[in-house]
Each structure stands twice: as C-alpha cells, then as structure tokens.
GROMACS .gro file of C-alpha atoms in nm:
model
  335
    1UNK     CA    1   1.441  17.708  -9.322
    2UNK     CA    2   1.304  17.417  -9.525
    3UNK     CA    3   1.062  17.185  -9.347
    4UNK     CA    4   1.149  16.816  -9.332
    5UNK     CA    5   0.913  16.519  -9.352
    6UNK     CA    6   0.916  16.494  -8.972
    7UNK     CA    7   0.817  16.862  -8.952
    8UNK     CA    8   0.517  16.800  -9.176
    9UNK     CA    9   0.409  16.503  -8.962
   10UNK     CA   10   0.446  16.723  -8.656
   11UNK     CA   11   0.236  16.993  -8.822
   12UNK     CA   12  -0.035  16.741  -8.917
   13UNK     CA   13  -0.044  16.610  -8.560
   14UNK     CA   14  -0.076  16.964  -8.424
   15UNK     CA   15  -0.363  17.039  -8.665
   16UNK     CA   16  -0.540  16.716  -8.567
   17UNK     CA   17  -0.508  16.801  -8.197
   18UNK     CA   18  -0.620  17.159  -8.260
   19UNK     CA   19  -0.931  17.067  -8.462
   20UNK     CA   20  -1.037  16.777  -8.242
   21UNK     CA   21  -0.967  16.967  -7.921
   22UNK     CA   22  -1.145  17.288  -8.018
   23UNK     CA   23  -1.448  17.116  -8.168
   24UNK     CA   24  -1.480  16.852  -7.895
   25UNK     CA   25  -1.440  17.083  -7.598
   26UNK     CA   26  -1.663  17.352  -7.753
   27UNK     CA   27  -1.928  17.085  -7.804
   28UNK     CA   28  -1.894  16.976  -7.439
   29UNK     CA   29  -1.944  17.336  -7.322
   30UNK     CA   30  -2.242  17.385  -7.554
   31UNK     CA   31  -2.411  17.060  -7.454
   32UNK     CA   32  -2.361  17.106  -7.080
   33UNK     CA   33  -2.447  17.476  -7.058
   34UNK     CA   34  -2.740  17.496  -7.300
   35UNK     CA   35  -2.881  17.141  -7.298
   36UNK     CA   36  -2.765  16.999  -6.959
   37UNK     CA   37  -2.653  16.686  -7.144
   38UNK     CA   38  -2.424  16.546  -6.873
   39UNK     CA   39  -2.646  16.430  -6.586
   40UNK     CA   40  -2.418  16.462  -6.283
   41UNK     CA   41  -2.402  16.669  -5.968
   42UNK     CA   42  -2.338  17.040  -6.005
   43UNK     CA   43  -1.976  17.027  -5.891
   44UNK     CA   44  -1.886  16.749  -6.137
   45UNK     CA   45  -2.046  16.937  -6.427
   46UNK     CA   46  -1.867  17.255  -6.321
   47UNK     CA   47  -1.531  17.073  -6.315
   48UNK     CA   48  -1.598  16.923  -6.659
   49UNK     CA   49  -1.670  17.270  -6.797
   50UNK     CA   50  -1.349  17.403  -6.638
   51UNK     CA   51  -1.151  17.117  -6.794
   52UNK     CA   52  -1.293  17.202  -7.138
   53UNK     CA   53  -1.198  17.569  -7.099
   54UNK     CA   54  -0.850  17.466  -6.986
   55UNK     CA   55  -0.802  17.241  -7.288
   56UNK     CA   56  -0.913  17.518  -7.525
   57UNK     CA   57  -0.668  17.763  -7.365
   58UNK     CA   58  -0.393  17.502  -7.385
   59UNK     CA   59  -0.455  17.456  -7.757
   60UNK     CA   60  -0.465  17.829  -7.827
   61UNK     CA   61  -0.166  17.917  -7.608
   62UNK     CA   62   0.059  17.629  -7.716
   63UNK     CA   63  -0.045  17.510  -8.060
   64UNK     CA   64  -0.103  17.842  -8.236
   65UNK     CA   65   0.259  17.961  -8.175
   66UNK     CA   66   0.384  17.620  -8.292
   67UNK     CA   67   0.183  17.636  -8.614
   68UNK     CA   68   0.284  17.997  -8.676
   69UNK     CA   69   0.650  17.900  -8.635
   70UNK     CA   70   0.612  17.601  -8.867
   71UNK     CA   71   0.447  17.810  -9.137
   72UNK     CA   72   0.722  18.072  -9.097
   73UNK     CA   73   0.996  17.818  -9.164
   74UNK     CA   74   1.063  17.730  -8.797
   75UNK     CA   75   1.127  18.091  -8.694
   76UNK     CA   76   0.981  18.261  -8.385
   77UNK     CA   77   0.790  18.570  -8.503
   78UNK     CA   78   0.609  18.681  -8.185
   79UNK     CA   79   0.893  18.870  -8.017
   80UNK     CA   80   1.119  18.818  -7.715
   81UNK     CA   81   0.861  18.902  -7.448
   82UNK     CA   82   0.616  18.647  -7.586
   83UNK     CA   83   0.903  18.397  -7.606
   84UNK     CA   84   0.976  18.432  -7.234
   85UNK     CA   85   0.608  18.421  -7.137
   86UNK     CA   86   0.543  18.106  -7.341
   87UNK     CA   87   0.855  17.937  -7.204
   88UNK     CA   88   0.750  17.998  -6.844
   89UNK     CA   89   0.376  17.934  -6.870
   90UNK     CA   90   0.356  17.660  -7.130
   91UNK     CA   91   0.271  17.391  -6.873
   92UNK     CA   92   0.011  17.588  -6.679
   93UNK     CA   93  -0.280  17.450  -6.882
   94UNK     CA   94  -0.150  17.095  -6.842
   95UNK     CA   95  -0.112  17.147  -6.469
   96UNK     CA   96  -0.463  17.289  -6.430
   97UNK     CA   97  -0.598  16.999  -6.636
   98UNK     CA   98  -0.433  16.751  -6.399
   99UNK     CA   99  -0.563  16.934  -6.092
  100UNK     CA  100  -0.920  16.951  -6.223
  101UNK     CA  101  -0.925  16.586  -6.332
  102UNK     CA  102  -0.803  16.483  -5.988
  103UNK     CA  103  -1.071  16.696  -5.824
  104UNK     CA  104  -1.331  16.533  -6.048
  105UNK     CA  105  -1.211  16.186  -5.946
  106UNK     CA  106  -1.204  16.288  -5.581
  107UNK     CA  107  -1.560  16.414  -5.611
  108UNK     CA  108  -1.664  16.077  -5.758
  109UNK     CA  109  -1.498  15.888  -5.474
  110UNK     CA  110  -1.675  16.104  -5.216
  111UNK     CA  111  -2.010  16.048  -5.391
  112UNK     CA  112  -1.957  15.672  -5.382
  113UNK     CA  113  -1.830  15.663  -5.023
  114UNK     CA  114  -2.100  15.900  -4.894
  115UNK     CA  115  -2.400  15.820  -5.117
  116UNK     CA  116  -2.646  16.017  -4.900
  117UNK     CA  117  -2.441  16.334  -4.922
  118UNK     CA  118  -2.611  16.636  -5.075
  119UNK     CA  119  -2.525  16.653  -5.446
  120UNK     CA  120  -2.569  17.028  -5.465
  121UNK     CA  121  -2.276  17.268  -5.442
  122UNK     CA  122  -2.308  17.641  -5.399
  123UNK     CA  123  -2.193  17.895  -5.652
  124UNK     CA  124  -1.927  18.022  -5.410
  125UNK     CA  125  -1.783  17.672  -5.374
  126UNK     CA  126  -1.759  17.624  -5.749
  127UNK     CA  127  -1.598  17.965  -5.802
  128UNK     CA  128  -1.355  17.895  -5.517
  129UNK     CA  129  -1.239  17.573  -5.688
  130UNK     CA  130  -1.180  17.759  -6.013
  131UNK     CA  131  -0.998  18.049  -5.849
  132UNK     CA  132  -0.775  17.815  -5.644
  133UNK     CA  133  -0.676  17.632  -5.963
  134UNK     CA  134  -0.606  17.957  -6.148
  135UNK     CA  135  -0.394  18.098  -5.865
  136UNK     CA  136  -0.193  17.776  -5.826
  137UNK     CA  137  -0.121  17.752  -6.197
  138UNK     CA  138  -0.045  18.123  -6.236
  139UNK     CA  139   0.204  18.138  -5.949
  140UNK     CA  140   0.385  17.812  -6.025
  141UNK     CA  141   0.622  17.956  -6.289
  142UNK     CA  142   0.700  18.280  -6.102
  143UNK     CA  143   0.993  18.144  -5.903
  144UNK     CA  144   1.135  17.984  -6.217
  145UNK     CA  145   1.108  18.322  -6.391
  146UNK     CA  146   1.347  18.476  -6.140
  147UNK     CA  147   1.588  18.186  -6.155
  148UNK     CA  148   1.583  18.189  -6.536
  149UNK     CA  149   1.685  18.554  -6.548
  150UNK     CA  150   1.973  18.492  -6.309
  151UNK     CA  151   2.139  18.241  -6.545
  152UNK     CA  152   2.016  17.906  -6.413
  153UNK     CA  153   1.772  17.872  -6.702
  154UNK     CA  154   1.828  17.950  -7.066
  155UNK     CA  155   1.528  18.068  -7.267
  156UNK     CA  156   1.562  17.990  -7.636
  157UNK     CA  157   1.363  17.893  -7.942
  158UNK     CA  158   1.348  17.521  -8.010
  159UNK     CA  159   1.366  17.424  -8.376
  160UNK     CA  160   1.221  17.081  -8.297
  161UNK     CA  161   0.939  17.200  -8.072
  162UNK     CA  162   0.885  17.519  -8.277
  163UNK     CA  163   0.820  17.729  -7.966
  164UNK     CA  164   1.021  17.887  -7.687
  165UNK     CA  165   1.127  17.675  -7.392
  166UNK     CA  166   1.344  17.709  -7.084
  167UNK     CA  167   1.612  17.456  -7.001
  168UNK     CA  168   1.898  17.416  -6.757
  169UNK     CA  169   2.251  17.515  -6.848
  170UNK     CA  170   2.600  17.412  -6.742
  171UNK     CA  171   2.602  17.692  -6.483
  172UNK     CA  172   2.276  17.582  -6.317
  173UNK     CA  173   2.317  17.582  -5.940
  174UNK     CA  174   2.267  17.270  -5.731
  175UNK     CA  175   1.983  17.434  -5.536
  176UNK     CA  176   1.790  17.515  -5.850
  177UNK     CA  177   1.856  17.167  -5.985
  178UNK     CA  178   1.703  17.010  -5.673
  179UNK     CA  179   1.407  17.248  -5.666
  180UNK     CA  180   1.334  17.188  -6.032
  181UNK     CA  181   1.340  16.811  -5.979
  182UNK     CA  182   1.108  16.825  -5.677
  183UNK     CA  183   0.874  17.061  -5.859
  184UNK     CA  184   0.855  16.824  -6.157
  185UNK     CA  185   0.785  16.526  -5.933
  186UNK     CA  186   0.520  16.717  -5.739
  187UNK     CA  187   0.343  16.861  -6.043
  188UNK     CA  188   0.362  16.561  -6.276
  189UNK     CA  189   0.403  16.234  -6.087
  190UNK     CA  190   0.195  16.361  -5.793
  191UNK     CA  191  -0.128  16.415  -5.992
  192UNK     CA  192  -0.078  16.094  -6.192
  193UNK     CA  193  -0.031  15.891  -5.874
  194UNK     CA  194  -0.326  16.060  -5.705
  195UNK     CA  195  -0.550  15.987  -6.004
  196UNK     CA  196  -0.441  15.623  -6.008
  197UNK     CA  197  -0.506  15.585  -5.635
  198UNK     CA  198  -0.848  15.752  -5.648
  199UNK     CA  199  -0.965  15.554  -5.950
  200UNK     CA  200  -0.844  15.233  -5.786
  201UNK     CA  201  -1.039  15.332  -5.475
  202UNK     CA  202  -1.343  15.402  -5.693
  203UNK     CA  203  -1.325  15.053  -5.847
  204UNK     CA  204  -1.271  14.896  -5.504
  205UNK     CA  205  -1.572  15.072  -5.351
  206UNK     CA  206  -1.788  14.977  -5.649
  207UNK     CA  207  -1.682  14.613  -5.630
  208UNK     CA  208  -1.725  14.598  -5.254
  209UNK     CA  209  -2.075  14.745  -5.260
  210UNK     CA  210  -2.194  14.559  -5.566
  211UNK     CA  211  -2.437  14.277  -5.483
  212UNK     CA  212  -2.487  14.176  -5.845
  213UNK     CA  213  -2.266  14.080  -6.136
  214UNK     CA  214  -1.970  14.312  -6.179
  215UNK     CA  215  -1.998  14.542  -6.479
  216UNK     CA  216  -1.652  14.490  -6.621
  217UNK     CA  217  -1.722  14.740  -6.898
  218UNK     CA  218  -1.733  15.021  -6.641
  219UNK     CA  219  -1.417  14.889  -6.478
  220UNK     CA  220  -1.239  14.883  -6.813
  221UNK     CA  221  -1.351  15.241  -6.878
  222UNK     CA  222  -1.197  15.356  -6.550
  223UNK     CA  223  -0.873  15.177  -6.642
  224UNK     CA  224  -0.883  15.335  -6.990
  225UNK     CA  225  -0.934  15.686  -6.848
  226UNK     CA  226  -0.644  15.645  -6.607
  227UNK     CA  227  -0.421  15.497  -6.877
  228UNK     CA  228  -0.486  15.778  -7.127
  229UNK     CA  229  -0.412  16.045  -6.867
  230UNK     CA  230  -0.089  15.882  -6.749
  231UNK     CA  231   0.025  15.800  -7.105
  232UNK     CA  232  -0.007  16.166  -7.205
  233UNK     CA  233   0.207  16.290  -6.916
  234UNK     CA  234   0.455  16.012  -6.840
  235UNK     CA  235   0.677  16.023  -7.155
  236UNK     CA  236   0.770  16.387  -7.106
  237UNK     CA  237   0.844  16.332  -6.737
  238UNK     CA  238   1.069  16.033  -6.815
  239UNK     CA  239   1.255  16.241  -7.072
  240UNK     CA  240   1.292  16.521  -6.819
  241UNK     CA  241   1.439  16.290  -6.554
  242UNK     CA  242   1.666  16.115  -6.801
  243UNK     CA  243   1.807  16.426  -6.969
  244UNK     CA  244   1.778  16.692  -6.703
  245UNK     CA  245   2.158  16.724  -6.671
  246UNK     CA  246   2.210  16.778  -7.044
  247UNK     CA  247   1.900  16.911  -7.214
  248UNK     CA  248   1.912  16.870  -7.590
  249UNK     CA  249   1.678  17.002  -7.854
  250UNK     CA  250   1.596  16.669  -8.019
  251UNK     CA  251   1.324  16.474  -8.197
  252UNK     CA  252   1.263  16.272  -7.879
  253UNK     CA  253   1.180  16.592  -7.692
  254UNK     CA  254   0.940  16.690  -7.971
  255UNK     CA  255   0.737  16.371  -7.952
  256UNK     CA  256   0.732  16.358  -7.572
  257UNK     CA  257   0.582  16.706  -7.577
  258UNK     CA  258   0.344  16.602  -7.857
  259UNK     CA  259   0.204  16.323  -7.639
  260UNK     CA  260   0.082  16.580  -7.388
  261UNK     CA  261  -0.162  16.702  -7.654
  262UNK     CA  262  -0.358  16.376  -7.624
  263UNK     CA  263  -0.520  16.500  -7.305
  264UNK     CA  264  -0.659  16.807  -7.487
  265UNK     CA  265  -0.898  16.610  -7.710
  266UNK     CA  266  -0.947  16.279  -7.528
  267UNK     CA  267  -1.180  16.410  -7.257
  268UNK     CA  268  -1.490  16.448  -7.482
  269UNK     CA  269  -1.440  16.087  -7.594
  270UNK     CA  270  -1.415  15.978  -7.231
  271UNK     CA  271  -1.738  16.162  -7.144
  272UNK     CA  272  -1.910  15.989  -7.437
  273UNK     CA  273  -1.799  15.648  -7.309
  274UNK     CA  274  -1.869  15.703  -6.941
  275UNK     CA  275  -2.182  15.919  -6.926
  276UNK     CA  276  -2.507  15.771  -7.066
  277UNK     CA  277  -2.682  16.110  -7.079
  278UNK     CA  278  -2.405  16.271  -7.282
  279UNK     CA  279  -2.385  15.965  -7.506
  280UNK     CA  280  -2.759  15.960  -7.581
  281UNK     CA  281  -2.764  16.337  -7.640
  282UNK     CA  282  -2.469  16.311  -7.882
  283UNK     CA  283  -2.622  16.021  -8.074
  284UNK     CA  284  -2.954  16.207  -8.093
  285UNK     CA  285  -2.781  16.525  -8.209
  286UNK     CA  286  -2.593  16.337  -8.482
  287UNK     CA  287  -2.913  16.160  -8.591
  288UNK     CA  288  -3.110  16.484  -8.606
  289UNK     CA  289  -2.832  16.665  -8.793
  290UNK     CA  290  -2.806  16.381  -9.045
  291UNK     CA  291  -3.184  16.377  -9.097
  292UNK     CA  292  -3.193  16.755  -9.148
  293UNK     CA  293  -2.907  16.734  -9.396
  294UNK     CA  294  -3.078  16.456  -9.592
  295UNK     CA  295  -3.413  16.633  -9.594
  296UNK     CA  296  -3.246  16.954  -9.709
  297UNK     CA  297  -3.080  16.769  -9.997
  298UNK     CA  298  -3.411  16.605 -10.091
  299UNK     CA  299  -3.588  16.941 -10.091
  300UNK     CA  300  -3.317  17.100 -10.305
  301UNK     CA  301  -3.343  16.813 -10.556
  302UNK     CA  302  -3.722  16.848 -10.565
  303UNK     CA  303  -3.701  17.224 -10.618
  304UNK     CA  304  -3.449  17.175 -10.899
  305UNK     CA  305  -3.673  16.919 -11.072
  306UNK     CA  306  -3.976  17.149 -11.040
  307UNK     CA  307  -3.774  17.434 -11.189
  308UNK     CA  308  -3.672  17.217 -11.480
  309UNK     CA  309  -4.033  17.109 -11.536
  310UNK     CA  310  -4.162  17.465 -11.516
  311UNK     CA  311  -3.890  17.582 -11.752
  312UNK     CA  312  -3.975  17.312 -12.005
  313UNK     CA  313  -4.348  17.377 -11.987
  314UNK     CA  314  -4.295  17.750 -12.032
  315UNK     CA  315  -4.090  17.685 -12.343
  316UNK     CA  316  -4.363  17.460 -12.482
  317UNK     CA  317  -4.626  17.720 -12.403
  318UNK     CA  318  -4.419  17.978 -12.582
  319UNK     CA  319  -4.394  17.761 -12.895
  320UNK     CA  320  -4.767  17.692 -12.884
  321UNK     CA  321  -4.851  18.059 -12.852
  322UNK     CA  322  -4.618  18.145 -13.141
  323UNK     CA  323  -4.771  17.883 -13.370
  324UNK     CA  324  -5.122  17.996 -13.278
  325UNK     CA  325  -5.032  18.356 -13.362
  326UNK     CA  326  -4.893  18.253 -13.703
  327UNK     CA  327  -5.209  18.058 -13.788
  328UNK     CA  328  -5.424  18.359 -13.699
  329UNK     CA  329  -5.215  18.583 -13.929
  330UNK     CA  330  -5.241  18.335 -14.218
  331UNK     CA  331  -5.620  18.304 -14.184
  332UNK     CA  332  -5.654  18.682 -14.171
  333UNK     CA  333  -5.456  18.718 -14.496
  334UNK     CA  334  -5.676  18.463 -14.671
  335UNK     CA  335  -5.981  18.656 -14.579
   0.00000   0.00000   0.00000
C-alpha cells in the first residue's frame, strides 16, 4: 500500500519520539546511576529511574511495530499472536508511567509536609514499589483478553495507527461496555486528577510555608509539568468517551494516540528544568564534550599541517641530495 503525506508525517513524528525518548531516558539512567546527577532522596531517584525504563519499554514495544508496519506499506508482519499481545498490552507502559509519576508527586508532597522525615528508603521498599507497579500493569489487560476472545472486542490491524488494537463491536454486551468505561476512567482520568490535586497541594504548601518572595518560576514549572502530562493523556480519553459506541479507524484516532508519545520524551526536559543538580551536570557535560570535540579538531588540523610540512621538507631534501650527487659525478669525470 502506498504511503500518503499524512503517513510520512506520522512516521517522522514516531522517529522524533523514538530518538528523543531513547536518548533522553538513556541519558537520565546514565547520569543518575553512574554520576548521581539528580540530588534527591533515594525513593525519588528510584522512581525517576523506573519512569525512564518505562518510557524506553513504551517506545520499543509501541513504536518499533508502528515503524515496521509503515516501512512494510502499512501491513502487520509480526504474526497474529504478536497482534493480540500488542493490542492488549499497548497501554501498560502508559499506565505504569502515570502510576510512577503520581508516586513521585506523592513523595514530594510528603517531603514538604513532613520535612523532618527520614529521606532514606530501604532497598526492599524500592523493589516493592517497582513490583507493585509491574503486577498492576501486567494484570490490567487480562480480563479484557478473555472478553475480547468471547466476541465483545475485535482485534484487528489499524491502517491509521499501523499497529494492532482492540475495539468494541456491535455485539458488545452492556456489562462489558460499563466495565470498559469505568476502567478507562479509573486508569486515565484517575491518575491525571490525582496528579493535579497533588501538585496543587505542593504549590499550596510551598506558598503557605514561604516567608519570603514567592518563586513564581518554580510555580510555573509545576503547572507546566502537570499540563504536559494531562495534555498527553486527555485527547485520547476524550476520543474514547466520544466514540466508544462506534469505534472508527480514523485520522483523529491516530493523532490522539500520537499525543501519548509526548510523555515518553518530555520527562528528561522536565528534570532539566526542575532539578538544579541535573541541570548543572548536563550543562557541564555538554561544555566538556564540546571542548573535547574542538580540541580534537584542532589537534587533527595541527597533525595534518605537520604532515604537509614534513612531506614538503622531505621532497626538498630529496632534490638537494640528487643535485649534490650529480655535482659529485661531474667533478669526478673532470678529474
């Protein structure tokens, strides 16, 4: 199938999200694990690392099949089993991202409300948070798997999304329809509302306890973080509520799903804006890398010039030696 202009724009957007997400989140993991660049309590750093891993898995699990389908002419080439798995588990990474971001905000609120609380968390506590998130995200699609195989959900390849998805049919039962609606509200609007409430509480506590001039830059950053998170989730939820009775494979569905990719590469930018330690480390790393690159170029230019000079001098020496040899031969013949 021939790709349209919209397909090429969709492909470019997927490549941008893939490159920015993989590079940004890999950099966050490298800087926090090896260099301890983000100066926060151990639980916050652990949650940030989990969010980066989740974003990388989201990009690999969702975007690679999309790009493979686009390069294959909008044809699914990974088989029926992979089609059903992707259709059921495609939102697990988004869900785990929402859970972890809410836990990170909750941890911040607790730190502000209980400033004398011990900032250290045990290894068992951190592993427990990760395991609870994994179990919740892994079991969420299981009940939908059973319903989908009984005829309430149709699993098919979407030519607009370029991956497999599950959607309701005309024979979908009323019970499944209600459960699907409540599940969507719980798993999408619930985390967004919780994040909004916790960040509002964070701003309120900061304003209430501040005895100096309010740092409106920090307040605007909190608003920006909340807005980016909600903006990446809300369009798809609105489309789901509006079209849940007659799902259609359309361009609108494509771009509502594409907005969810914003959350996969926006977190490193947010860390750069909100954390002074990470910001200074990043600026220093860029400065050092630029200096090394410039010095390497200068050295290569110097070596090239020295080679040219040595090559020229050797040629001149060769000519001089040849002329000297000829003069010796001439003098010998005269004698």
